[in-house]
mmCIF file of C-alpha atoms in Angstrom:
data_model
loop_
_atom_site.group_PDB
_atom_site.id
_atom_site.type_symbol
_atom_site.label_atom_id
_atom_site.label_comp_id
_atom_site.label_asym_id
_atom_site.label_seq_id
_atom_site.Cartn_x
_atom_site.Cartn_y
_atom_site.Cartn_z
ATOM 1 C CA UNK U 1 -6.875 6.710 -16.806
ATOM 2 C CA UNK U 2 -10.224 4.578 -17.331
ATOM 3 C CA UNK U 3 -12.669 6.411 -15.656
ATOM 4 C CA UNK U 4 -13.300 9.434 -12.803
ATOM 5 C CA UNK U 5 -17.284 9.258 -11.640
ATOM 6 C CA UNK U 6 -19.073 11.050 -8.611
ATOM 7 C CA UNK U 7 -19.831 9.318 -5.499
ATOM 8 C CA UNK U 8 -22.259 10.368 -2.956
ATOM 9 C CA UNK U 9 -22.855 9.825 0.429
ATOM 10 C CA UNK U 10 -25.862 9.900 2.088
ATOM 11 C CA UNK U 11 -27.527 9.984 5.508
ATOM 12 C CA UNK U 12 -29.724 6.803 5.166
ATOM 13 C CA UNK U 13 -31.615 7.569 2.208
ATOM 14 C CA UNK U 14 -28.984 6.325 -0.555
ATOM 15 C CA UNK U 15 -31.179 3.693 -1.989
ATOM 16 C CA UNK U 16 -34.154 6.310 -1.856
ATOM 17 C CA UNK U 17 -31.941 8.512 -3.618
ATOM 18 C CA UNK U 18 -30.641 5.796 -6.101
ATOM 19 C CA UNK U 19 -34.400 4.221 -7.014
ATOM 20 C CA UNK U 20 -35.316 7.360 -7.788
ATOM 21 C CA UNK U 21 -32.221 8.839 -10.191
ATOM 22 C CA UNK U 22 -32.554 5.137 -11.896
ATOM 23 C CA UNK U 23 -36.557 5.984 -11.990
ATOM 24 C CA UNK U 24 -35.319 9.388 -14.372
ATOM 25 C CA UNK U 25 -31.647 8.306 -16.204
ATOM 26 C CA UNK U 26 -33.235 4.454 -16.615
ATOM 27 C CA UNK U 27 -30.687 1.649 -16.645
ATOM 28 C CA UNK U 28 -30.049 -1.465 -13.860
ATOM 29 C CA UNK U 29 -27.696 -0.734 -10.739
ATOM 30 C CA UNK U 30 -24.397 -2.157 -11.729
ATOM 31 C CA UNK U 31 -24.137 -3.443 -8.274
ATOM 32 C CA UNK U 32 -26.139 -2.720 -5.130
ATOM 33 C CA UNK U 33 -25.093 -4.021 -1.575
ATOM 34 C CA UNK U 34 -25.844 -3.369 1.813
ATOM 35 C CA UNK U 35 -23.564 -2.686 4.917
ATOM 36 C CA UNK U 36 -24.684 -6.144 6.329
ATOM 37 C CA UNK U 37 -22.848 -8.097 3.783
ATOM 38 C CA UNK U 38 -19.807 -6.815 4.296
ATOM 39 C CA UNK U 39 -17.422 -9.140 5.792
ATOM 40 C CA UNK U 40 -15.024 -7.586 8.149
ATOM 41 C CA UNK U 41 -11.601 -7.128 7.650
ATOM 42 C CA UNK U 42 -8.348 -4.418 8.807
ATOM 43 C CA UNK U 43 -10.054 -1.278 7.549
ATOM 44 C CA UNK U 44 -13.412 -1.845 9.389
ATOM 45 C CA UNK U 45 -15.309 -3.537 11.133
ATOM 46 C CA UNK U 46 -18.529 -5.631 10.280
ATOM 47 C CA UNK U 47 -21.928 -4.323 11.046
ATOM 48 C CA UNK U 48 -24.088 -6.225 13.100
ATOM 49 C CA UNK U 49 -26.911 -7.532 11.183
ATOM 50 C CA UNK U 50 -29.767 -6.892 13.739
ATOM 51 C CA UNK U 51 -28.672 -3.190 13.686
ATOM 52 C CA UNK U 52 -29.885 -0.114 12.096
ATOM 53 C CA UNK U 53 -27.006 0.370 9.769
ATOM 54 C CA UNK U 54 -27.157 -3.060 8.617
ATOM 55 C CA UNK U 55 -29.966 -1.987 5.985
ATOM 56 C CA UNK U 56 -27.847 0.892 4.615
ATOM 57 C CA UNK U 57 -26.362 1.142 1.576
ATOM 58 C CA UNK U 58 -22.597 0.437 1.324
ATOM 59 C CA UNK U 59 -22.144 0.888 -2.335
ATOM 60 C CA UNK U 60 -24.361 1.029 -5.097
ATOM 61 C CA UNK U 61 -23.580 2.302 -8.764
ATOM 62 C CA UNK U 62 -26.001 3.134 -11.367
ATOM 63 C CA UNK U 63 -24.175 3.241 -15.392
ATOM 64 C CA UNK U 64 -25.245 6.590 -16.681
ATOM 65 C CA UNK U 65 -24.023 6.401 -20.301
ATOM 66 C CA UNK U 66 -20.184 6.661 -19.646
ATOM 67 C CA UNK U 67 -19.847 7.763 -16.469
ATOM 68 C CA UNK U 68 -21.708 5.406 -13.337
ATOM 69 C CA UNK U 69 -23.275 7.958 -10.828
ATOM 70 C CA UNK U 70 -22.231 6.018 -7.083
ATOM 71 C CA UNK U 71 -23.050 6.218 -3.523
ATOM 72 C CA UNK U 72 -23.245 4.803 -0.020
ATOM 73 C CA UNK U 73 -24.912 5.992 3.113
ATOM 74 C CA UNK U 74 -22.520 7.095 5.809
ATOM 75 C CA UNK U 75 -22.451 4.788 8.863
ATOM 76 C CA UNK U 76 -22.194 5.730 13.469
ATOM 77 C CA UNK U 77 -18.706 5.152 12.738
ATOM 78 C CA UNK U 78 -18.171 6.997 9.857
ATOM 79 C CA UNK U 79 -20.796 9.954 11.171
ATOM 80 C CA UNK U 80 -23.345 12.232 9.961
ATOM 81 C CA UNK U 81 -22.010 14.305 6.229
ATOM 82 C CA UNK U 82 -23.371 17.525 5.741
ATOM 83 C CA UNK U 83 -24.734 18.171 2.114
ATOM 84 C CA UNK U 84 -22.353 20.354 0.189
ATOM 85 C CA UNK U 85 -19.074 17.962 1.230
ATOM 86 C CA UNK U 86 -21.250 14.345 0.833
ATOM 87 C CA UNK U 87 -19.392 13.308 -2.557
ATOM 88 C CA UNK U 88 -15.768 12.073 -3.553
ATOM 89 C CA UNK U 89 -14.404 11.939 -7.165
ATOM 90 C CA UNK U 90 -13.986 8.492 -7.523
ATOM 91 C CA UNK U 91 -11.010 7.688 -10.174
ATOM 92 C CA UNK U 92 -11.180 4.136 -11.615
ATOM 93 C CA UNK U 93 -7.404 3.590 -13.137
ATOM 94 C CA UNK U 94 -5.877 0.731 -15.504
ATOM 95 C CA UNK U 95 -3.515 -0.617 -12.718
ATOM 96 C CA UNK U 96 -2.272 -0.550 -9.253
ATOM 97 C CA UNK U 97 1.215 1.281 -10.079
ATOM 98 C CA UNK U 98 -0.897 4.248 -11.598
ATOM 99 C CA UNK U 99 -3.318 4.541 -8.500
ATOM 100 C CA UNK U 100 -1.015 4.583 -5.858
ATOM 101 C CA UNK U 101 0.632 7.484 -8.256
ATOM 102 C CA UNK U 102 -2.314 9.554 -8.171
ATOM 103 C CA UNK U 103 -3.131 8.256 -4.504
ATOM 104 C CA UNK U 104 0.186 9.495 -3.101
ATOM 105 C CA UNK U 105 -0.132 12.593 -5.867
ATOM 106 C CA UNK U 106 -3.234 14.143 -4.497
ATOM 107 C CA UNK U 107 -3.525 12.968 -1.155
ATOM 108 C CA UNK U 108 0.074 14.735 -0.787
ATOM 109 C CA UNK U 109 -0.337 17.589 1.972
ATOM 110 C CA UNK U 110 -4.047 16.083 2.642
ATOM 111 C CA UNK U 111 -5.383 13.548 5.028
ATOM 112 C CA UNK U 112 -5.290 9.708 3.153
ATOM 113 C CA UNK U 113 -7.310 7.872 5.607
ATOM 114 C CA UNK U 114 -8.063 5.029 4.071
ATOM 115 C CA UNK U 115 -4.202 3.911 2.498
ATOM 116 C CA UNK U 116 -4.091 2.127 -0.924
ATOM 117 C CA UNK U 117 -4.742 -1.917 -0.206
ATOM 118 C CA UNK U 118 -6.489 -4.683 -1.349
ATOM 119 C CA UNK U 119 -10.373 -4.874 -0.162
ATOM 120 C CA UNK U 120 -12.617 -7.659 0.193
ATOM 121 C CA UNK U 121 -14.658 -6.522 -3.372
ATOM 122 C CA UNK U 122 -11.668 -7.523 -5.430
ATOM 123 C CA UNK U 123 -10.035 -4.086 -6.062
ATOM 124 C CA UNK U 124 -7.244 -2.311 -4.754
ATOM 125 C CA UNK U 125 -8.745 1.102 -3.203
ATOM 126 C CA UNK U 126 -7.831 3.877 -1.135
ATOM 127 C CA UNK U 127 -9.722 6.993 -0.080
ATOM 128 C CA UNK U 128 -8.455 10.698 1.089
ATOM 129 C CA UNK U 129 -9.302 13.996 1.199
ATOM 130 C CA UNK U 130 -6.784 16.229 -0.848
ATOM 131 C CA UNK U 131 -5.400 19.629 0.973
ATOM 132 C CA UNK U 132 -8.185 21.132 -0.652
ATOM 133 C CA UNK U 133 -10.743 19.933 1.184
ATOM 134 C CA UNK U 134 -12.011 17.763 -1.434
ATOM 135 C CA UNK U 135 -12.660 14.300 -0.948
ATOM 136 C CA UNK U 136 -11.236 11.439 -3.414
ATOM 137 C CA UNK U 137 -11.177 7.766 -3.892
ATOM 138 C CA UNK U 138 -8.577 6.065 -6.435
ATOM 139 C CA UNK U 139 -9.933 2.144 -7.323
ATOM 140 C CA UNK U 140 -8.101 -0.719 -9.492
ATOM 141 C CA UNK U 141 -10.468 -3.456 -10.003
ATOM 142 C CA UNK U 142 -7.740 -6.182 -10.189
ATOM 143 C CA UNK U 143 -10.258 -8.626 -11.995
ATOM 144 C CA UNK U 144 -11.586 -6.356 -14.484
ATOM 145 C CA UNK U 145 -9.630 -7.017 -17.845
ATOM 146 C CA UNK U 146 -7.846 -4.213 -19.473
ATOM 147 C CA UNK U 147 -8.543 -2.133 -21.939
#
């Protein structure tokens, strides 16, 4: 396994949230993107650029020595989280065999909401939240080279 880093959700403050942690642990953001440049596809729907939730963050990550702290702001359709159950463990794995093992592994007796596929970043991804209660996403970036 390559990697297993927090991700946390937000209410429309991520990048607040993310300029300041960068402002104390240093570094660049890996990657920072907004809601509006996401292109639509079968797992959502795109956000209208003229609205509100088009400025939000839908990913950012910020390298914080080995581990990369992440986070997004929740959107209308995914609605408000309430702080205490706003993160996921985020597992990054070495191929798409061993994430739909852990994906159909944890997510066994949960809720996997968002199924193991290919998404329009490059990776193959799926998201669920375990019978715990605790929420999980499993990524294979398919154009990253192994290690």
């Amino acid at each position: 396994m390559a990697a297993v880093n927090p991700y946390l959700i937000f209410n429309g403050n991520c990048e607040e949230a993310f300029l300041f942690y960068k402002s104390v642990f240093g570094g660049e953001f890996a990657y920072i993107g907004k809601f509006k440049d996401m292109p639509a596809d079968e797992n959502c729907s795109q956000v209208s650029k003229d609205s509100e939730e088009a400025e939000k963050i839908m990913h950012v990550s910020l390298p914080i020595g080995q581990t990369i702290l992440m986070g997004s702001d929740s959107t209308e359709q995914s609605g408000k989280v309430t702080f205490g159950g706003n993160f996921s463990v985020s597992i990054n794995v070495e191929s798409a065999q061993e994430g739909d093992r852990i994906f159909n592994g944890l997510s066994a007796g949960g809720n996997p909401f968002m199924p193991m596929g290919k998404t329009f970043w490059g990776a193959y991804f799926g998201m669920f939240t375990d019978k715990f209660g605790v929420n999980w996403m499993v990524n294979f970036d398919e154009n990253m080279p192994s290690s």
